Short mmCIF file of C-alpha atoms in Angstrom, two decimals:
data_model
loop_
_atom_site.label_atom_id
_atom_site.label_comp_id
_atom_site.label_asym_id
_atom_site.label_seq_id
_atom_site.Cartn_x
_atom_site.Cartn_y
_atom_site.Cartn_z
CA UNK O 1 -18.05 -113.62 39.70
CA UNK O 2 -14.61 -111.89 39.20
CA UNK O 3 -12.29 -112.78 36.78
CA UNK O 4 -8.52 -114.03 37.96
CA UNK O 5 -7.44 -115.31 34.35
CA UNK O 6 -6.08 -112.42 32.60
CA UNK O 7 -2.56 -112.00 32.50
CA UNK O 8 0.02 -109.12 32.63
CA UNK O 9 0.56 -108.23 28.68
CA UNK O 10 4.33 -108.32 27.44
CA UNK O 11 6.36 -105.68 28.26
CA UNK O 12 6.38 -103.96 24.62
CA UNK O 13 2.60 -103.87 25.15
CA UNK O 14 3.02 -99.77 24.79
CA UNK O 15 3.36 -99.81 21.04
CA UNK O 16 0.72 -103.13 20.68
CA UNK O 17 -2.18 -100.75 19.81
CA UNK O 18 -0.69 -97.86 17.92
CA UNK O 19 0.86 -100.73 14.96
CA UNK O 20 -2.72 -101.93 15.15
CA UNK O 21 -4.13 -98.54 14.70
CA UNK O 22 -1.36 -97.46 11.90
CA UNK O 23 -2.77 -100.88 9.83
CA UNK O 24 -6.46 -99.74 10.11
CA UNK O 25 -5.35 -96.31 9.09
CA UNK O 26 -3.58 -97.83 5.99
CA UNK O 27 -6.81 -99.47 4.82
CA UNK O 28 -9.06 -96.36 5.25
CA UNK O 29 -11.40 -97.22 7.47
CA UNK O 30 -10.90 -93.89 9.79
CA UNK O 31 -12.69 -92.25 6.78
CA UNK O 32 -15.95 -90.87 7.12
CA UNK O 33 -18.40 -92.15 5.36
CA UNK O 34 -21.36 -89.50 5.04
CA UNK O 35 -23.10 -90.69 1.70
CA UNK O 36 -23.99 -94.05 3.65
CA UNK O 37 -24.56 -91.86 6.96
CA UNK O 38 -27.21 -90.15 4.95
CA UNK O 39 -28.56 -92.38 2.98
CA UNK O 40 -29.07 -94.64 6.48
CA UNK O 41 -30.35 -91.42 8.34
CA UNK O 42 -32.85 -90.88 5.45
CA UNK O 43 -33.91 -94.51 5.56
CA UNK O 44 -34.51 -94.80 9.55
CA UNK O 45 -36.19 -92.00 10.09
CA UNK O 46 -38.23 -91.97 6.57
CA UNK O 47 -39.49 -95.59 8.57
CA UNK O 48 -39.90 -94.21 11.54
CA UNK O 49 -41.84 -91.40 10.80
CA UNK O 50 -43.99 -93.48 8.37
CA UNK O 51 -44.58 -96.10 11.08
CA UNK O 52 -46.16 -93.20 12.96
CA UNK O 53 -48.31 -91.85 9.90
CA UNK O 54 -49.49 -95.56 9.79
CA UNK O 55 -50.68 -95.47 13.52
CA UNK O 56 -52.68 -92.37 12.80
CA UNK O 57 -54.32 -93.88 9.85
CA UNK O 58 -54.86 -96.62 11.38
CA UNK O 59 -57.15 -95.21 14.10
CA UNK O 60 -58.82 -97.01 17.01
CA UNK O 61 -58.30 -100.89 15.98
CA UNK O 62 -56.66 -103.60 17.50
CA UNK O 63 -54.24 -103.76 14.46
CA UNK O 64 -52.30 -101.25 16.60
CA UNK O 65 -50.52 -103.52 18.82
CA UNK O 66 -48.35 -105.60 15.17
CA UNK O 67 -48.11 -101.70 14.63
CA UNK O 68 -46.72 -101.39 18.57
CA UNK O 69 -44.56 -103.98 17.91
CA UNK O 70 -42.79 -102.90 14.14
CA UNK O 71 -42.24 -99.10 15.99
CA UNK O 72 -40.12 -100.63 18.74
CA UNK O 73 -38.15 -101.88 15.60
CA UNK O 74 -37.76 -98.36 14.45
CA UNK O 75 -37.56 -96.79 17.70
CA UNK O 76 -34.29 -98.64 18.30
CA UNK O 77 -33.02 -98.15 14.68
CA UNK O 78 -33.13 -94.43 15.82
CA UNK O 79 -31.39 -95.30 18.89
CA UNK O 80 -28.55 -96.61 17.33
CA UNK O 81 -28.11 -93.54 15.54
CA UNK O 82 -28.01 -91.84 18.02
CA UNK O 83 -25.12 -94.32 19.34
CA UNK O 84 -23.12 -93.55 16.26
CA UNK O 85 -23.63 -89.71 16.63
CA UNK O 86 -22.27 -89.93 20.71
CA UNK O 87 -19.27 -91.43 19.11
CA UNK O 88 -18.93 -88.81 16.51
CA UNK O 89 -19.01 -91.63 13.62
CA UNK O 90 -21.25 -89.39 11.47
CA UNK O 91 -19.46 -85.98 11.84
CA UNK O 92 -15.89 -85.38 13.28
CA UNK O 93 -17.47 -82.05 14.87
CA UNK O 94 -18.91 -81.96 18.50
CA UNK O 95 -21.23 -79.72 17.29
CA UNK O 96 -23.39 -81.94 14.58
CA UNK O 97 -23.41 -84.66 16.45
CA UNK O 98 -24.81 -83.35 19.42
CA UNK O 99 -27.82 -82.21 16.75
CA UNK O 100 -28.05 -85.25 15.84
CA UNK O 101 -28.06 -87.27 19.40
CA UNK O 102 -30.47 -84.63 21.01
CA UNK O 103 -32.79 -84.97 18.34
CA UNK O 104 -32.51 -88.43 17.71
CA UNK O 105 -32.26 -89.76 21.56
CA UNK O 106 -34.08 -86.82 23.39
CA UNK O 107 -36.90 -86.07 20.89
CA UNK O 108 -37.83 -88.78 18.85
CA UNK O 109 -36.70 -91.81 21.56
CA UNK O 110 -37.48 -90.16 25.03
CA UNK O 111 -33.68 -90.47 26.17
CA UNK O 112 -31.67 -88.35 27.31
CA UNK O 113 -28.07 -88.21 24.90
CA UNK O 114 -26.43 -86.30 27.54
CA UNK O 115 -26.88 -88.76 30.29
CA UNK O 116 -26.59 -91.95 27.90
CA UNK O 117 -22.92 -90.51 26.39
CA UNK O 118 -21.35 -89.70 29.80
CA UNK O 119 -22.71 -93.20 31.23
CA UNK O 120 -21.75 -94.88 28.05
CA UNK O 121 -18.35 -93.21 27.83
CA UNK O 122 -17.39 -94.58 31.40
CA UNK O 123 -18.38 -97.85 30.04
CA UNK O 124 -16.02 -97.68 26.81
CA UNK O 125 -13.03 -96.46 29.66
CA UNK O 126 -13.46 -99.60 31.66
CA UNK O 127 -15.62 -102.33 30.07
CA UNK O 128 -16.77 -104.90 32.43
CA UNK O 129 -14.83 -103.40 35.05
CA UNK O 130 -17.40 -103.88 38.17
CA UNK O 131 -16.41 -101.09 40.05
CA UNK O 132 -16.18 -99.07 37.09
CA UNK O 133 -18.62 -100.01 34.48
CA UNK O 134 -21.94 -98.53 35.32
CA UNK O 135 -23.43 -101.41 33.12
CA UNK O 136 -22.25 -104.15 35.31
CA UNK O 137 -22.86 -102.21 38.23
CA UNK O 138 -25.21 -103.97 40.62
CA UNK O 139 -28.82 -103.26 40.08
CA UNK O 140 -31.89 -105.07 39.39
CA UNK O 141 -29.49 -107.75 38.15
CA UNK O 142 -26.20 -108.36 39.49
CA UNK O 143 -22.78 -109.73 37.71
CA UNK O 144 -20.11 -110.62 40.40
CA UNK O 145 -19.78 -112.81 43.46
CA UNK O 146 -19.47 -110.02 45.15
CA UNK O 147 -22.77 -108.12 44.40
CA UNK O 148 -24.94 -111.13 44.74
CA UNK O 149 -23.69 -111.72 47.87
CA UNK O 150 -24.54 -107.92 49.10
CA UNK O 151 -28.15 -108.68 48.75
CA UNK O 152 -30.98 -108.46 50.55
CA UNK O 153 -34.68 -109.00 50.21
CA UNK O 154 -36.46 -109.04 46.94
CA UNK O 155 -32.85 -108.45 45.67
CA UNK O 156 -31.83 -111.25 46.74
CA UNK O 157 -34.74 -113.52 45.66
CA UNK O 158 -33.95 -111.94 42.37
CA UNK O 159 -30.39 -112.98 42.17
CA UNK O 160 -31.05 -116.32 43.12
CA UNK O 161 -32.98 -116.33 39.56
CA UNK O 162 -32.02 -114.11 37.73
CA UNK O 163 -30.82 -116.18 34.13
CA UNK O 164 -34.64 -116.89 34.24
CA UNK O 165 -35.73 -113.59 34.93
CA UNK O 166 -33.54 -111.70 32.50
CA UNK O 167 -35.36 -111.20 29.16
CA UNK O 168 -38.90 -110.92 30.95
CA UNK O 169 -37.02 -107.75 33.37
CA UNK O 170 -35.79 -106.89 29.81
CA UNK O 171 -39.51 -105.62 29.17
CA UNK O 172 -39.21 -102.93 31.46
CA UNK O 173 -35.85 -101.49 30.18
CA UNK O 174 -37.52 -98.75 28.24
CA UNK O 175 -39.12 -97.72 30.99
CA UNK O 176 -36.05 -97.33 33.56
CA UNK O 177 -34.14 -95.63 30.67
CA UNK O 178 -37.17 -92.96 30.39
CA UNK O 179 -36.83 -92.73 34.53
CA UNK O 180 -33.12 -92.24 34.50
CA UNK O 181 -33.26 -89.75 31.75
CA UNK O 182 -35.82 -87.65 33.88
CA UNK O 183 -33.35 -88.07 36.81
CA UNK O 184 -30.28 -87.01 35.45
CA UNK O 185 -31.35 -84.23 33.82
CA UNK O 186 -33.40 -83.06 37.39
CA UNK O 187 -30.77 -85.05 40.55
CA UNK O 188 -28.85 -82.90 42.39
CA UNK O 189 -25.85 -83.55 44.90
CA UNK O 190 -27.01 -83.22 48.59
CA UNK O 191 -24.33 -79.59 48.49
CA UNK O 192 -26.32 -78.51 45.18
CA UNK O 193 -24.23 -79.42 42.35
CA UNK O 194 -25.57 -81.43 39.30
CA UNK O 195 -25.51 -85.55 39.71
CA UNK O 196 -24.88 -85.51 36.17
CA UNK O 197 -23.03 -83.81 34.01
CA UNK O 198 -25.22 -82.84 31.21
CA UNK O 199 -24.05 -80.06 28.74
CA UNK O 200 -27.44 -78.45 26.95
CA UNK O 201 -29.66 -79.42 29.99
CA UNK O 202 -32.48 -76.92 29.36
CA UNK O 203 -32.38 -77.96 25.49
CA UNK O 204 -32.79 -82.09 26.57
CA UNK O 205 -35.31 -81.13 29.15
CA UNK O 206 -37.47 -79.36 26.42
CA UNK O 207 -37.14 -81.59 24.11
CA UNK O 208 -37.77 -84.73 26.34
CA UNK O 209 -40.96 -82.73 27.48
CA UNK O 210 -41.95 -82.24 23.61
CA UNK O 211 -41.50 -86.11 23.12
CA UNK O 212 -44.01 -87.20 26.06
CA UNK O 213 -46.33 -84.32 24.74
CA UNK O 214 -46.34 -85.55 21.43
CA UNK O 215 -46.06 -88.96 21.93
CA UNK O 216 -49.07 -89.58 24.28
CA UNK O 217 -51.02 -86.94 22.39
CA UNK O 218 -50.64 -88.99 19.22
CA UNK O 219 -51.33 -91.90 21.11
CA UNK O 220 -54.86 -90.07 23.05
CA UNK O 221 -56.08 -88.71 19.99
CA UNK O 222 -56.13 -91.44 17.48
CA UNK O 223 -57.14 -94.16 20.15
CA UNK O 224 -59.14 -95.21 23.10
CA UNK O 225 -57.52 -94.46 26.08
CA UNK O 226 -57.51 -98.34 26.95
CA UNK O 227 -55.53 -98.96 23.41
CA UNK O 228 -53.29 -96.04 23.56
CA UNK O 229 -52.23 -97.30 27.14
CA UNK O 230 -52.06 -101.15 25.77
CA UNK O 231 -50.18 -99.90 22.61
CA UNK O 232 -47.49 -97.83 24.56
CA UNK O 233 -46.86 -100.91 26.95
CA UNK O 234 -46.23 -103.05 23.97
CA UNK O 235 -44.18 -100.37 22.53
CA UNK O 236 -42.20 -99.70 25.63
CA UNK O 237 -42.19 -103.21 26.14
CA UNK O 238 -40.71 -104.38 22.75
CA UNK O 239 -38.41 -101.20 22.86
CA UNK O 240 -36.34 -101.99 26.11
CA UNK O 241 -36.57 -105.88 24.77
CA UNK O 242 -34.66 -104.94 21.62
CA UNK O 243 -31.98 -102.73 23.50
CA UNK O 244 -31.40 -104.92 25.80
CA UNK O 245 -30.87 -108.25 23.57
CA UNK O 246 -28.82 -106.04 21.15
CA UNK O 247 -26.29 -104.74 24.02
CA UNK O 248 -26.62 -108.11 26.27
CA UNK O 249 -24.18 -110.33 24.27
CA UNK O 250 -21.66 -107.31 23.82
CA UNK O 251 -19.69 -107.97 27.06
CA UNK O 252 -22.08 -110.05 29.47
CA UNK O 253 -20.43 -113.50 30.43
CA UNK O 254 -16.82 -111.93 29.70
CA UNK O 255 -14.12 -111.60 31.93
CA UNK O 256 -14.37 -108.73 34.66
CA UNK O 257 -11.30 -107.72 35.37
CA UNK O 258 -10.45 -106.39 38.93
CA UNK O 259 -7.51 -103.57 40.17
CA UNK O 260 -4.85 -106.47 39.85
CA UNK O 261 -4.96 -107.23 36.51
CA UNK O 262 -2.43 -105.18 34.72
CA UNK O 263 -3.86 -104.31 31.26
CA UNK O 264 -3.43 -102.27 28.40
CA UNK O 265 -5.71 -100.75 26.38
CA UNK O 266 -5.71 -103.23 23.57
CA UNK O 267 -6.10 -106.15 26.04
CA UNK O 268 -8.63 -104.35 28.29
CA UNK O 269 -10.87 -103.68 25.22
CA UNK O 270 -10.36 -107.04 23.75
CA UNK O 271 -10.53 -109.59 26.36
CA UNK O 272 -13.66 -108.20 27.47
CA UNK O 273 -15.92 -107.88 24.41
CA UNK O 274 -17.43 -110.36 22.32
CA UNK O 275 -18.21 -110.01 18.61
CA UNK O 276 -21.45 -112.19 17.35
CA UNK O 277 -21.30 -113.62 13.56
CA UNK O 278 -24.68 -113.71 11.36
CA UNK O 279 -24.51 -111.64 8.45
CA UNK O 280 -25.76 -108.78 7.35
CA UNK O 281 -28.85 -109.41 8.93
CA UNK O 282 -27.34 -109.35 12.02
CA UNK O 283 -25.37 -106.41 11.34
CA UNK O 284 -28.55 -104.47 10.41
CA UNK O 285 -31.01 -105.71 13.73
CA UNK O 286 -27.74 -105.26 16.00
CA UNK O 287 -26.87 -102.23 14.93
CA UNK O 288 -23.28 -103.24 13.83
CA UNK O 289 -23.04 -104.00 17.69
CA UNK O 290 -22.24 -106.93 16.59
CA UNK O 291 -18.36 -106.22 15.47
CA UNK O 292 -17.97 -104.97 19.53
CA UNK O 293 -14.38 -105.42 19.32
CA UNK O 294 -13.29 -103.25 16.47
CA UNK O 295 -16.08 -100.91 17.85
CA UNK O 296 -14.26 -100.49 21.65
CA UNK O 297 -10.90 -100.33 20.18
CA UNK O 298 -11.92 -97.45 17.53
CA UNK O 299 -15.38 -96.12 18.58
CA UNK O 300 -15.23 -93.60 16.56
CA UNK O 301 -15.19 -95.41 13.39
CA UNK O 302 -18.00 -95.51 11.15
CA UNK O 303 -20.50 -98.06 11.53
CA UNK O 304 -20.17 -99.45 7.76
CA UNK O 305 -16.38 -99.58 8.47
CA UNK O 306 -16.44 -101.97 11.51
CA UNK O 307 -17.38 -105.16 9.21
CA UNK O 308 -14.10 -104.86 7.10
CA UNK O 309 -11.64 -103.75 10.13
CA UNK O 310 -13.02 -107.43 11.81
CA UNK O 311 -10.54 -109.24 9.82
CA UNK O 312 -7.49 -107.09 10.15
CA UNK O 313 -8.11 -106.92 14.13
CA UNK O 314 -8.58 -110.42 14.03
CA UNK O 315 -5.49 -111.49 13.05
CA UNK O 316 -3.44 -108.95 14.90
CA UNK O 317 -4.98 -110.45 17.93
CA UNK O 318 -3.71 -113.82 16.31
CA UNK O 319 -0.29 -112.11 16.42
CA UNK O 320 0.08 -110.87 19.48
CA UNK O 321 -1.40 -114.63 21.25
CA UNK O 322 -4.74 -112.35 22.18
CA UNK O 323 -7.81 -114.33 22.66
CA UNK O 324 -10.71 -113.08 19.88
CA UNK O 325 -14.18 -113.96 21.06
CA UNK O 326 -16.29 -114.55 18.53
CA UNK O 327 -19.59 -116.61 18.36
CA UNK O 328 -23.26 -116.83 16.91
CA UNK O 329 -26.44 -114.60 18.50
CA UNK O 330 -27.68 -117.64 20.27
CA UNK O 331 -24.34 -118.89 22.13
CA UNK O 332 -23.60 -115.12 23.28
CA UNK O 333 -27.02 -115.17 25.02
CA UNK O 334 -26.39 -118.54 26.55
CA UNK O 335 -23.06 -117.53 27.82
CA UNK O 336 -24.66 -114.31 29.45
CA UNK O 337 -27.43 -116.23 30.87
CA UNK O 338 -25.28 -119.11 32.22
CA UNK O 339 -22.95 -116.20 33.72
CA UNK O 340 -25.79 -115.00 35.31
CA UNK O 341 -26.92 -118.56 36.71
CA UNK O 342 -23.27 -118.81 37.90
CA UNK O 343 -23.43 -115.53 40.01
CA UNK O 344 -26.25 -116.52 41.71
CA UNK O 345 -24.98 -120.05 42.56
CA UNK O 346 -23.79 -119.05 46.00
CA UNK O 347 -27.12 -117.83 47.08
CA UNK O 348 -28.94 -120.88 45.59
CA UNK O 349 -26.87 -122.84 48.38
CA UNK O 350 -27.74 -120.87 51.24
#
């Protein structure tokens, strides 16, 4: 399903963004913020690394797998940091935050940050764009008329259901984000250049390698081999669950725009994402994913930052007769799943 709703923006649309961007700046939320940057550092990875003292003290029980399933909590908490360091909301310097991704998506998640910010980055350019987003490219799911229509096979019989199939595919995120890790760092053009462009590739390779080393050793030597395999599924499992429902009601079910739609930046950011209310709660389990707006217009704004700009975006968008999408956690997953019913509707017919 393509979108053929949006609109050309007015023709002072130029200067739309930078008076949004000079009222943000007036309110000081550009700021860094590194006492709450440390203090949430210290508390996500003083869990994380406790949740994995636990599973060594623990041993060889069953009471491994509620332990599986509170470490892909943490394991995503890290993840998200290392979000916030590929958008240089901890440091303003390339150089610390690559410290930080690397060791916070290569060693301690099994993901590679160079790969995830150059795929990511192509994302923020052109969200929901399908021919441009690599997250709505077509894959094991697909998001446009288009791409359901293109299929063939098991593909196919996939598409036809995919709303049904989408949280239990879900389960095996973690593992295809392991896989494409391994393959960007290793593919290679057919004429010998790089598929991806990675910048320390020798560092992320090492460290990816020390991560499987030291996770499956842990894992070996404080279990039975039929425990450490059913506590990594569950792990894994949970893991690429918890991604997946944290980035799924970012953009999914929003319009897609297409190569005629002529928009700007503040339109092309805004009519695409979707923010989700619940709290602070939610802010905490989503990462502050949840304010997606404020984070595609200014992604490099700290993460404790994005709650207060929500209001001051908001009614800009008021202004200027911009639609703001905003709903709770459960609507934005029924609007992604019904979008995803909707794209397969054609191939239900046939």
């Amino acid at each position: 399903m393509t979108s053929s709703t949006l609109t050309a923006p007015p023709a002072r649309r130029g200067s739309d963004y930078a008076r949004l961007s000079r009222r943000v700046a007036a309110a000081g939320l550009f700021d860094r913020r590194p006492g709450r940057y440390a203090a949430r550092i210290g508390i996500t990875l003083g869990a994380f690394l406790a949740g994995w003292a636990a599973v060594v003290a623990v041993g060889d029980s069953w009471w491994q797998l509620p332990l599986a399933a509170l470490m892909a909590v943490a394991t995503t908490q890290v993840a998200f940091l290392g979000h916030d360091a590929g958008h240089r909301q901890m440091f303003r310097r390339r150089g610390p935050s690559e410290v930080a991704g690397l060791v916070a998506g290569n060693l301690a998640v099994g993901l590679s940050y160079g790969w995830w910010v150059d795929k990511h980055n192509r994302h923020h350019a052109n969200p929901n764009h399908a021919d441009e987003d690599p997250d709505v490219g077509a894959g094991a799911l697909v998001w446009t008329y288009e791409q359901a229509t293109a299929t063939r096979g098991a593909s196919r019989w996939m598409a036809r259901r995919q709303a049904w199939l989408f949280f239990p595919l879900l389960l095996l995120e973690g593992l295809a984000l392991h896989v494409a890790s391994v393959r960007a760092l290793v593919g290679r053009e057919p004429d010998g250049r790089w598929r991806t462009p990675v910048r320390h590739r020798a560092v992320e390779g090492l460290l990816l390698l020390a991560h499987a080393v030291g996770y499956l050793g842990l894992l070996f030597a404080v279990m039975s081999p039929g425990r450490a395999l059913l506590f990594a599924a569950v792990h894994q499992g949970l893991w690429g669950l918890y991604m997946g429902c944290a980035f799924a009601p970012n953009h999914k079910g929003m319009p897609m725009p297409t190569e005629e739609d002529d928009l700007d930046f503040l339109r092309k950011q805004v009519l695409t994402s979707r923010n989700v209310r619940g709290g602070r709660f939610v802010d905490v389990a989503l990462g502050a994913l949840n304010y997606q707006i404020e984070h595609h217009l200014f992604p490099n704004m700290p993460r404790a930052s994005l709650r207060r700009a929500r209001p001051i975006v908001r009614a800009y968008c008021a202004e200027q007769g911009i639609p703001y999408a905003e709903t709770g956690l459960v609507e934005s997953y029924r609007q992604a799943l019904a979008h995803l019913h909707e794209v397969g509707r054609p191939l239900r017919r046939g």
